[in-house]
Short mmCIF file of N, CA and C and ligand atoms in Angstrom, two decimals:
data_model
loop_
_atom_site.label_atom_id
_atom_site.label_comp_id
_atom_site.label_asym_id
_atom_site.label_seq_id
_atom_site.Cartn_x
_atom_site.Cartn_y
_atom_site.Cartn_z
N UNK A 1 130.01 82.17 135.86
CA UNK A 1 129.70 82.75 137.18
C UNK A 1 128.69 83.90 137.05
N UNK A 2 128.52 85.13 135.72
CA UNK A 2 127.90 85.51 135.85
C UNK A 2 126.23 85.21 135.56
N UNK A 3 126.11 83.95 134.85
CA UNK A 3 125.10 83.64 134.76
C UNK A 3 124.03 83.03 136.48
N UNK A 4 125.52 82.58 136.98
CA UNK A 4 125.31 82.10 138.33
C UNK A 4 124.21 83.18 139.14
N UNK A 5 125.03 84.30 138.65
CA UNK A 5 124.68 85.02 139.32
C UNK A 5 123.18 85.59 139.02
N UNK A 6 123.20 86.02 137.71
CA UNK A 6 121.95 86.24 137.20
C UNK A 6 120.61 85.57 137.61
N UNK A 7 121.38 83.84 137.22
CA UNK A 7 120.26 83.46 137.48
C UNK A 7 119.80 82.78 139.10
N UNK A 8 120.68 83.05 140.25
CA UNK A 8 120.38 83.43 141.58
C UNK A 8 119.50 84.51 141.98
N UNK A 9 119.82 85.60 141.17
CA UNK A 9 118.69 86.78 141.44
C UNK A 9 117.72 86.72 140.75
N UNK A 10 117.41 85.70 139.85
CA UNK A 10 116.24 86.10 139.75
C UNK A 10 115.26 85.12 140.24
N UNK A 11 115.83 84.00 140.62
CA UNK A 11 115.32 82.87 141.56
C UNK A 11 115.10 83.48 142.54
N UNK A 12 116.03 84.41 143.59
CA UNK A 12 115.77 85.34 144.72
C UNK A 12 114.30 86.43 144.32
N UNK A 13 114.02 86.98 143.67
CA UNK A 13 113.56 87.73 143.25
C UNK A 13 112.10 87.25 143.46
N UNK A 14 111.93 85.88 142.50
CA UNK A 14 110.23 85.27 142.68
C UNK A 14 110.29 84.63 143.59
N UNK A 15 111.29 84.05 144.74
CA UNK A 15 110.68 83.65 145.49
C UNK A 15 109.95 84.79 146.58
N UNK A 16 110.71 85.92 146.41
CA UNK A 16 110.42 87.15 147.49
C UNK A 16 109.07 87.60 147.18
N UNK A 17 109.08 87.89 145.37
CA UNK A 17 107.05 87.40 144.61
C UNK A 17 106.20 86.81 145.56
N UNK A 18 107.01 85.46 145.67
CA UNK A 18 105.91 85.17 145.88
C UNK A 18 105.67 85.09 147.15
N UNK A 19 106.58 85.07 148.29
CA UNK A 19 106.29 85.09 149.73
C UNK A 19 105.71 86.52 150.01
N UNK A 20 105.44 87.68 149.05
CA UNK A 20 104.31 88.39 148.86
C UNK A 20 102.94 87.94 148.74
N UNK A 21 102.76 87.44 147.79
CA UNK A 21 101.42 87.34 146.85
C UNK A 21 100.73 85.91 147.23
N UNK A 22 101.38 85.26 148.10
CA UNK A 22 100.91 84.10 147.89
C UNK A 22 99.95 83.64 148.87
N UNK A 23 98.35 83.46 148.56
CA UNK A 23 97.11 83.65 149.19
C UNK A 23 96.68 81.87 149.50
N UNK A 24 96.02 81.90 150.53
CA UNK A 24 95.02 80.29 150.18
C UNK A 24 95.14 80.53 152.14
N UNK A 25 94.52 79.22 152.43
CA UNK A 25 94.11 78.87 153.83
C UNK A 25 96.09 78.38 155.03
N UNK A 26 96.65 78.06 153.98
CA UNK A 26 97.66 77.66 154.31
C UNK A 26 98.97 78.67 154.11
N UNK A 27 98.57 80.00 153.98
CA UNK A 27 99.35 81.41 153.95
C UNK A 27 100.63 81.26 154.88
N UNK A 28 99.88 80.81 155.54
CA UNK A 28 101.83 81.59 156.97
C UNK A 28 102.85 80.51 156.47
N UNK A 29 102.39 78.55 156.33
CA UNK A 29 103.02 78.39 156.07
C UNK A 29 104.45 78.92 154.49
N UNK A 30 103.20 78.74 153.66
CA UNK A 30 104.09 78.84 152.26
C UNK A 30 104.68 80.36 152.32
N UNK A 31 104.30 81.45 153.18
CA UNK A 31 105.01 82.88 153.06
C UNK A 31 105.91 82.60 154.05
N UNK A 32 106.41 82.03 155.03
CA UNK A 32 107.51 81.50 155.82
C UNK A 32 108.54 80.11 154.63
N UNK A 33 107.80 79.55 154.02
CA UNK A 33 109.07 78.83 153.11
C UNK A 33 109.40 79.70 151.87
N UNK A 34 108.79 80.34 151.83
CA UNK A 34 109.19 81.13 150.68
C UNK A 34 110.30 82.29 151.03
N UNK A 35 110.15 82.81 152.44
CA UNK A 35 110.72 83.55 152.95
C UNK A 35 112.34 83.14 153.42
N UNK A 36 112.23 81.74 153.80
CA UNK A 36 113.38 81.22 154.16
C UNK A 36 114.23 80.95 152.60
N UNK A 37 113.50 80.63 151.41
CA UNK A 37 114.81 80.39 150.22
C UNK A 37 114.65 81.85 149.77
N UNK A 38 113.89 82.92 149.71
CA UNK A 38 114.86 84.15 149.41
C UNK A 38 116.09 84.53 150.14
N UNK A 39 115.78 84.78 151.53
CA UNK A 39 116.72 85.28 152.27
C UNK A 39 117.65 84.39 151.81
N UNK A 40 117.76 82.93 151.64
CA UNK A 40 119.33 82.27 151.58
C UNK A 40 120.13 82.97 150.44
N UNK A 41 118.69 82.85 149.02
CA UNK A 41 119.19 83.26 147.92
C UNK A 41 119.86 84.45 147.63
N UNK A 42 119.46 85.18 148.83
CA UNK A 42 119.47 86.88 148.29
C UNK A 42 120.82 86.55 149.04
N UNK A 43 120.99 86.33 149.55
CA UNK A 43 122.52 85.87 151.14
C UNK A 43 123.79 86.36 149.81
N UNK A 44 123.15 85.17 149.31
CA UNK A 44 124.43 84.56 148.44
C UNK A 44 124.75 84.94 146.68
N UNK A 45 123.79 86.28 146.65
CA UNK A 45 123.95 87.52 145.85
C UNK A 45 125.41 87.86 145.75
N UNK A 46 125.64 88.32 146.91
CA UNK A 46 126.56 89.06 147.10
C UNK A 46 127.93 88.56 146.81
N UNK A 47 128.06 87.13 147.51
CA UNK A 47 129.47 86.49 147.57
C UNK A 47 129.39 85.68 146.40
N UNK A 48 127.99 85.70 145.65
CA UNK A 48 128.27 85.38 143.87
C UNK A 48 129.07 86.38 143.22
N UNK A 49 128.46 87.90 143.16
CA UNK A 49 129.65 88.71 143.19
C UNK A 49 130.78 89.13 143.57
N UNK A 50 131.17 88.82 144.21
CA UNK A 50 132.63 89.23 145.00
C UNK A 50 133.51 87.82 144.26
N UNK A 51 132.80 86.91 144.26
CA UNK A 51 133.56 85.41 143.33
C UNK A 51 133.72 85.98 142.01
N UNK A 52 133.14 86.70 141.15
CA UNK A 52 133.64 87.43 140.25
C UNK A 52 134.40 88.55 139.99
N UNK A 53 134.49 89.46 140.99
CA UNK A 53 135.20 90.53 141.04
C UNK A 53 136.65 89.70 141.18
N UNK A 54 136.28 88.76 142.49
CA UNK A 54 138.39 88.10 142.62
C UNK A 54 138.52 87.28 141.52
N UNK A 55 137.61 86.98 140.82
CA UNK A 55 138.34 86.27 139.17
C UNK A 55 138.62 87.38 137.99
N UNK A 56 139.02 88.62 138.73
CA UNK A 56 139.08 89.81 138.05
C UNK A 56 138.32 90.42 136.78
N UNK A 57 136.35 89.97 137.11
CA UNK A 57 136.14 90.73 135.55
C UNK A 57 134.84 91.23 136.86
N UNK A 58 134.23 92.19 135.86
CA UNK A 58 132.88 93.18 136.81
C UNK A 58 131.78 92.09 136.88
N UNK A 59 131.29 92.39 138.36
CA UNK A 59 129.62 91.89 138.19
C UNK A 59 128.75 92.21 137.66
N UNK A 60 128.20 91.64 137.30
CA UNK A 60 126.70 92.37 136.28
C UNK A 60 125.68 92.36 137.45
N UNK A 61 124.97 94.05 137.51
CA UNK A 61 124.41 94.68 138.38
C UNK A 61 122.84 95.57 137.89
N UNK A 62 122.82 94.56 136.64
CA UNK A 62 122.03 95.51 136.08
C UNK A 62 119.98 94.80 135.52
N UNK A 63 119.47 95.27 135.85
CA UNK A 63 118.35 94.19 135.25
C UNK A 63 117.96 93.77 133.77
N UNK A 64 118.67 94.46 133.55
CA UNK A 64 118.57 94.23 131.62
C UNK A 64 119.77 92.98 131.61
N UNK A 65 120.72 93.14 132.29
CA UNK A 65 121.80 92.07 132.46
C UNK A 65 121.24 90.80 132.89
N UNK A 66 120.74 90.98 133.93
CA UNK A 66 119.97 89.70 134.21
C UNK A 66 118.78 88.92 133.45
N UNK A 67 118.27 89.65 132.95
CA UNK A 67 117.06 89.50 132.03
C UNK A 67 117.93 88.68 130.83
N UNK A 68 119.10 88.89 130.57
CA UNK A 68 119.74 88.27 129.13
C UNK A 68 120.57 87.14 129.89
N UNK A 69 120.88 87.08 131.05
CA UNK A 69 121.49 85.61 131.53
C UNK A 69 121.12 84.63 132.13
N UNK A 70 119.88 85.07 133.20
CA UNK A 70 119.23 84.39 134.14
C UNK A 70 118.66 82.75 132.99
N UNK A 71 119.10 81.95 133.64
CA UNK A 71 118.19 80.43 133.30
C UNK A 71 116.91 80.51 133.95
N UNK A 72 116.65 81.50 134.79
CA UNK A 72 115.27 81.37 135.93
C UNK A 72 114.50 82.42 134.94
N UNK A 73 113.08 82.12 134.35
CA UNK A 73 112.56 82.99 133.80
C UNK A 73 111.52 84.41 134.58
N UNK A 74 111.42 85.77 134.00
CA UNK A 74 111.08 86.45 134.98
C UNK A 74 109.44 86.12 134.88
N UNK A 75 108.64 86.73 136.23
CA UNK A 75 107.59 85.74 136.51
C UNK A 75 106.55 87.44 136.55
N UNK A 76 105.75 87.56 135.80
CA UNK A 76 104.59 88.45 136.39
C UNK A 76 103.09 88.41 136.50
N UNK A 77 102.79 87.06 136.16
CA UNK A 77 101.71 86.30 136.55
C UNK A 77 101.54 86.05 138.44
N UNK A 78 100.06 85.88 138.61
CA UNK A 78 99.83 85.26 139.95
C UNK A 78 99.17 84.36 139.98
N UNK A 79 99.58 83.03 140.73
CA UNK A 79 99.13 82.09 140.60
C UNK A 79 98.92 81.59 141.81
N UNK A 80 98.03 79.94 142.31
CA UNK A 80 97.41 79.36 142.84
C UNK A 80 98.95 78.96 144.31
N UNK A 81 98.71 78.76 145.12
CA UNK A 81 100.13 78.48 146.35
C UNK A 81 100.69 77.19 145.64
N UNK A 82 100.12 76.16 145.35
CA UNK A 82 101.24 75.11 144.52
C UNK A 82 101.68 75.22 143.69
N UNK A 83 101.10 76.14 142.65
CA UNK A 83 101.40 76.36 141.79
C UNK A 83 102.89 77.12 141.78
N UNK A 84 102.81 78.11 142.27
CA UNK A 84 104.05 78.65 142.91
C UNK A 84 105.13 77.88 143.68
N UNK A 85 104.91 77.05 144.68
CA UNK A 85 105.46 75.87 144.69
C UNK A 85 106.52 75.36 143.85
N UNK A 86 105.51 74.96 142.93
CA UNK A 86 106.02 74.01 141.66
C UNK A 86 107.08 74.69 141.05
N UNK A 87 106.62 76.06 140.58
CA UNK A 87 107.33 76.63 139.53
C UNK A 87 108.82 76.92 140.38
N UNK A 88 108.93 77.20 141.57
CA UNK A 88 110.30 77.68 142.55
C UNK A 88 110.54 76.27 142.36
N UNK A 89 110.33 74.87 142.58
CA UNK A 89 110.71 74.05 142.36
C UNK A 89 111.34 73.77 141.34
N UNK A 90 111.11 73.99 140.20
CA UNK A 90 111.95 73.77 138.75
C UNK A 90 113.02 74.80 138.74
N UNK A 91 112.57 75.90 138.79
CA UNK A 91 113.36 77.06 138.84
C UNK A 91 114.72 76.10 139.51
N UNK A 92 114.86 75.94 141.07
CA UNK A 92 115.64 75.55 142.14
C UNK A 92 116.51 74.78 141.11
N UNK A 93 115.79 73.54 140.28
CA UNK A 93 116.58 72.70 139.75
C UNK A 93 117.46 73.44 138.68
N UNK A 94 116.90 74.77 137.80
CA UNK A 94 118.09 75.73 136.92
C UNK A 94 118.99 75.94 137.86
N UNK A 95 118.80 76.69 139.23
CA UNK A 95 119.74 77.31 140.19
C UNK A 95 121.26 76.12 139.80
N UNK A 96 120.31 75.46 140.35
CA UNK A 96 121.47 73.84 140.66
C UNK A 96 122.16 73.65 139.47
N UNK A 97 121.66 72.97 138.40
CA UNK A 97 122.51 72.94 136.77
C UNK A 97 123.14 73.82 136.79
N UNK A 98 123.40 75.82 136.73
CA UNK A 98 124.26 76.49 136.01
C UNK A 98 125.21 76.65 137.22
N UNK A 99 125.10 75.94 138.61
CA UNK A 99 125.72 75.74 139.71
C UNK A 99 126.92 74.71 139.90
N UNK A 100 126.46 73.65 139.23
CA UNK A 100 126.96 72.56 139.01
C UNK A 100 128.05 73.03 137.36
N UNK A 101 127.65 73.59 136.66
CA UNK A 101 128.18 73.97 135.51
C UNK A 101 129.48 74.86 135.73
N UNK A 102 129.29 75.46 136.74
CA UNK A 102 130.35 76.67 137.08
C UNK A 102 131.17 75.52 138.31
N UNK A 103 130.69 74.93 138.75
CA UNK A 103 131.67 74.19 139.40
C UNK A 103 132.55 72.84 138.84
N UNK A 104 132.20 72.54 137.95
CA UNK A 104 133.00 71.59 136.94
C UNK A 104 134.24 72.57 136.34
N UNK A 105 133.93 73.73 135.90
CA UNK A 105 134.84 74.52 134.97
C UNK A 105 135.80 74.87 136.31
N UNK A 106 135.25 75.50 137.41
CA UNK A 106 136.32 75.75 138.51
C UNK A 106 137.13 74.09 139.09
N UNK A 107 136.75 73.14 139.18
CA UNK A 107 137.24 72.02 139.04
C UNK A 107 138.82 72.04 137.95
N UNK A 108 137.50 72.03 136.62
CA UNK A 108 138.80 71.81 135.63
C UNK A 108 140.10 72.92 135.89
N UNK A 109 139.53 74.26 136.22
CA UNK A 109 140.64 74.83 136.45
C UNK A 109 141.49 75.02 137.72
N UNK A 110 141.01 74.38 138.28
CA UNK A 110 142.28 74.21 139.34
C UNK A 110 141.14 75.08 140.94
N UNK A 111 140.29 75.92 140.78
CA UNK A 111 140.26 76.81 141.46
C UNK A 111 139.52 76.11 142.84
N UNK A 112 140.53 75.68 143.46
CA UNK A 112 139.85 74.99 144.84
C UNK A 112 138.59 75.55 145.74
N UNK A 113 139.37 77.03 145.76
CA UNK A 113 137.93 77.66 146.82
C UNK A 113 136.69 77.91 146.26
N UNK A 114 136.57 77.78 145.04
CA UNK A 114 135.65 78.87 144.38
C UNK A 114 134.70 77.45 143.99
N UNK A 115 135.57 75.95 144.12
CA UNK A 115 134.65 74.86 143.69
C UNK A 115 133.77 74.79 145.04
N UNK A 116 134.35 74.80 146.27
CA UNK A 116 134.03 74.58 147.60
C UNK A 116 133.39 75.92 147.71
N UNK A 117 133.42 76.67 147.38
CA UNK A 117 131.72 77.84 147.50
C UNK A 117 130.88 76.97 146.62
N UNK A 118 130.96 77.25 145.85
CA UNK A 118 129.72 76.79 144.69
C UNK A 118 129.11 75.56 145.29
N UNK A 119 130.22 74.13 145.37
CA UNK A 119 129.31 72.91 146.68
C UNK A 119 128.57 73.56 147.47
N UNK A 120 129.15 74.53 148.88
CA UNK A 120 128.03 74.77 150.12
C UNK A 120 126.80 75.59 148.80
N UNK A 121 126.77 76.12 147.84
CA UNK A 121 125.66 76.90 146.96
C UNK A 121 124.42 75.28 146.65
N UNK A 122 125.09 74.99 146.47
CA UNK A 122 124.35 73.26 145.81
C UNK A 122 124.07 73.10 146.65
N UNK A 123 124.43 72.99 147.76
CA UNK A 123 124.10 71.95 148.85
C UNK A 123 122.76 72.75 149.62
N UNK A 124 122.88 73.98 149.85
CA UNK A 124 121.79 74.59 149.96
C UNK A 124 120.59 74.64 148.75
N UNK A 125 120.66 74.58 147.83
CA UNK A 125 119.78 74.08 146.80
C UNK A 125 118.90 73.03 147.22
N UNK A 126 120.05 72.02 147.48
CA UNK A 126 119.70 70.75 147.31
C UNK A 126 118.71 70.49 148.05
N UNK A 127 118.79 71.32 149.43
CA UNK A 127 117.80 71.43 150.58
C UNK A 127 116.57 71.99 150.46
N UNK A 128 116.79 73.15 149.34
CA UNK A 128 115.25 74.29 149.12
C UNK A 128 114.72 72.67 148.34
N UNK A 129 115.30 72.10 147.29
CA UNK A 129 114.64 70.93 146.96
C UNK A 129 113.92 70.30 147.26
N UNK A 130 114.33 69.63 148.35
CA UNK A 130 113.74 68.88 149.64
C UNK A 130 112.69 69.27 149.91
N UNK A 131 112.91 70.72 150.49
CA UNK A 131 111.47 71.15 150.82
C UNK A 131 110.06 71.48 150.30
N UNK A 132 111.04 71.82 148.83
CA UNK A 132 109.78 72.31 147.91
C UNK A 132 109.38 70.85 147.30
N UNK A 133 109.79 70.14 147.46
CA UNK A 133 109.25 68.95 146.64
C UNK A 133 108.14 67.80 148.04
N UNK A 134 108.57 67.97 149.32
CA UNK A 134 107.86 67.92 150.13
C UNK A 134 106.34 68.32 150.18
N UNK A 135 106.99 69.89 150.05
CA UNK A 135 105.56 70.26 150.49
C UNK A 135 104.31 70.19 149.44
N UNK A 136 105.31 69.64 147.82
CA UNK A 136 104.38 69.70 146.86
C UNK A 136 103.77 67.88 146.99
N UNK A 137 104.53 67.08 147.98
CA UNK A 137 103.96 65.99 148.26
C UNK A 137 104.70 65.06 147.26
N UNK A 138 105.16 64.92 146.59
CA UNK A 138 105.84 64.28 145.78
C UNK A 138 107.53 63.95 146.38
N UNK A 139 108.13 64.21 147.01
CA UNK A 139 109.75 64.00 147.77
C UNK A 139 109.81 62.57 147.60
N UNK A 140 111.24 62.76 146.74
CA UNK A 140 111.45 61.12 146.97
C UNK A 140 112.75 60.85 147.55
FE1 LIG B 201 108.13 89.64 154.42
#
Protein backbone atom coordinates (compact mmCIF):
# COMPACT_ATOMS: atom_id res chain seq x y z
CA UNK A 1 0.00 0.00 0.00
CA UNK A 2 2.73 2.20 0.58
CA UNK A 3 4.16 1.85 -2.64
CA UNK A 4 0.51 2.43 -3.85
CA UNK A 5 0.83 5.28 -2.52
CA UNK A 6 4.12 6.51 -3.58
CA UNK A 7 3.65 5.62 -6.69
CA UNK A 8 0.05 7.56 -7.04
CA UNK A 9 1.90 10.70 -6.12
CA UNK A 10 4.10 10.68 -8.24
CA UNK A 11 1.86 9.83 -11.21
CA UNK A 12 -0.25 12.86 -9.59
CA UNK A 13 2.64 14.95 -9.56
CA UNK A 14 3.65 14.73 -13.61
CA UNK A 15 0.53 14.76 -14.61
CA UNK A 16 0.02 18.30 -12.74
CA UNK A 17 3.91 18.83 -14.83
CA UNK A 18 2.54 18.52 -17.26
CA UNK A 19 -0.96 20.17 -17.42
CA UNK A 20 1.62 23.07 -16.68
CA UNK A 21 4.15 22.87 -19.35
CA UNK A 22 2.42 21.41 -21.93
CA UNK A 23 2.64 23.74 -25.22
CA UNK A 24 1.53 23.02 -29.08
CA UNK A 25 -1.73 24.31 -31.06
CA UNK A 26 -3.91 21.84 -29.21
CA UNK A 27 -3.07 23.37 -25.47
CA UNK A 28 -6.58 23.68 -23.79
CA UNK A 29 -7.29 20.39 -24.87
CA UNK A 30 -4.27 18.25 -23.39
CA UNK A 31 -4.03 20.96 -20.16
CA UNK A 32 -7.83 20.05 -19.44
CA UNK A 33 -6.96 16.03 -19.72
CA UNK A 34 -4.17 16.36 -17.89
CA UNK A 35 -5.95 18.35 -15.40
CA UNK A 36 -8.79 15.93 -15.03
CA UNK A 37 -6.20 12.66 -14.08
CA UNK A 38 -4.32 14.83 -11.53
CA UNK A 39 -7.16 16.05 -9.68
CA UNK A 40 -8.54 12.26 -9.60
CA UNK A 41 -5.01 11.21 -8.69
CA UNK A 42 -4.29 13.74 -6.16
CA UNK A 43 -8.26 12.84 -4.81
CA UNK A 44 -7.10 9.59 -3.95
CA UNK A 45 -3.73 10.61 -2.12
CA UNK A 46 -5.33 10.92 0.72
CA UNK A 47 -7.69 7.84 1.20
CA UNK A 48 -4.39 5.88 -0.05
CA UNK A 49 -3.28 7.12 3.22
CA UNK A 50 -5.84 6.79 5.62
CA UNK A 51 -5.97 2.84 4.02
CA UNK A 52 -2.70 2.67 5.70
CA UNK A 53 -3.01 4.39 8.80
CA UNK A 54 -6.39 1.80 9.47
CA UNK A 55 -3.98 -1.14 8.60
CA UNK A 56 -2.16 0.37 11.58
CA UNK A 57 1.43 1.32 10.20
CA UNK A 58 2.40 5.36 9.21
CA UNK A 59 2.07 6.86 5.76
CA UNK A 60 5.01 7.79 4.07
CA UNK A 61 4.83 11.63 3.62
CA UNK A 62 8.01 12.33 2.60
CA UNK A 63 9.74 12.95 -0.95
CA UNK A 64 12.81 11.06 -0.39
CA UNK A 65 10.13 8.28 0.57
CA UNK A 66 8.57 8.48 -2.53
CA UNK A 67 11.53 8.79 -4.63
CA UNK A 68 12.60 5.10 -3.12
CA UNK A 69 8.99 3.52 -3.76
CA UNK A 70 7.23 5.16 -6.52
CA UNK A 71 7.11 2.56 -9.79
CA UNK A 72 6.27 6.04 -11.65
CA UNK A 73 9.69 7.54 -12.42
CA UNK A 74 10.35 11.30 -11.42
CA UNK A 75 10.16 13.40 -14.67
CA UNK A 76 12.31 16.80 -15.17
CA UNK A 77 12.60 16.91 -18.75
CA UNK A 78 10.07 18.86 -21.18
CA UNK A 79 8.76 17.35 -23.84
CA UNK A 80 6.63 17.49 -27.14
CA UNK A 81 2.26 17.18 -26.01
CA UNK A 82 2.34 13.36 -27.17
CA UNK A 83 5.03 12.79 -25.96
CA UNK A 84 3.75 13.53 -22.60
CA UNK A 85 0.78 11.74 -23.51
CA UNK A 86 2.59 8.67 -23.99
CA UNK A 87 4.75 8.73 -21.07
CA UNK A 88 1.31 9.38 -18.47
CA UNK A 89 0.16 6.56 -20.49
CA UNK A 90 2.71 3.93 -19.36
CA UNK A 91 3.13 5.51 -16.18
CA UNK A 92 -1.10 4.89 -15.77
CA UNK A 93 -0.31 1.24 -16.67
CA UNK A 94 2.51 1.14 -13.28
CA UNK A 95 -0.45 2.99 -11.35
CA UNK A 96 -2.63 -0.10 -12.34
CA UNK A 97 0.03 -3.18 -11.74
CA UNK A 98 1.13 -2.04 -8.04
CA UNK A 99 -2.87 -1.50 -7.80
CA UNK A 100 -3.77 -4.69 -8.85
CA UNK A 101 -0.77 -6.09 -6.66
CA UNK A 102 -2.11 -4.59 -3.44
CA UNK A 103 -5.42 -5.86 -4.28
CA UNK A 104 -4.64 -9.57 -4.72
CA UNK A 105 -2.73 -9.48 -1.23
CA UNK A 106 -5.98 -7.67 0.33
CA UNK A 107 -7.98 -10.47 -1.45
CA UNK A 108 -5.71 -13.13 -0.06
CA UNK A 109 -6.17 -11.60 3.20
CA UNK A 110 -9.50 -11.47 3.74
CA UNK A 111 -9.72 -7.56 3.68
CA UNK A 112 -13.05 -6.93 1.85
CA UNK A 113 -13.16 -3.10 1.93
CA UNK A 114 -9.79 -2.26 1.25
CA UNK A 115 -10.08 -4.85 -2.04
CA UNK A 116 -13.30 -2.79 -3.08
CA UNK A 117 -11.27 0.64 -2.70
CA UNK A 118 -8.40 -0.42 -4.61
CA UNK A 119 -11.20 -1.91 -7.63
CA UNK A 120 -13.07 1.76 -7.74
CA UNK A 121 -8.74 2.92 -7.83
CA UNK A 122 -8.40 0.53 -11.06
CA UNK A 123 -11.34 1.25 -12.41
CA UNK A 124 -10.55 4.84 -12.55
CA UNK A 125 -7.21 3.99 -14.08
CA UNK A 126 -8.67 1.98 -16.35
CA UNK A 127 -10.54 5.07 -17.67
CA UNK A 128 -7.37 7.68 -17.60
CA UNK A 129 -6.34 4.60 -20.02
CA UNK A 130 -8.96 4.98 -22.30
CA UNK A 131 -8.36 8.33 -22.66
CA UNK A 132 -4.83 8.59 -22.89
CA UNK A 133 -4.59 5.92 -25.34
CA UNK A 134 -7.39 7.66 -27.40
CA UNK A 135 -6.06 10.67 -27.66
CA UNK A 136 -2.64 9.11 -28.54
CA UNK A 137 -4.87 7.46 -31.41
CA UNK A 138 -4.00 4.06 -30.85
CA UNK A 139 -7.34 2.79 -28.28
CA UNK A 140 -8.23 -0.49 -28.78
FE1 LIG B 1 -4.27 24.65 -13.55
Amino acid sequence: MKVCLATTFAFYLKAHNFHWNVEGPLFYNYHKLFQKIYEDAFDAVDGLAEEIRTLGSFAPGAMSRYLELSKVDDEISFFDAQRMVKTLQMDNERVIAVLEKAQRTAAKEKCVGLENYLQDRIDRHYKHNWMLKATLGNAK
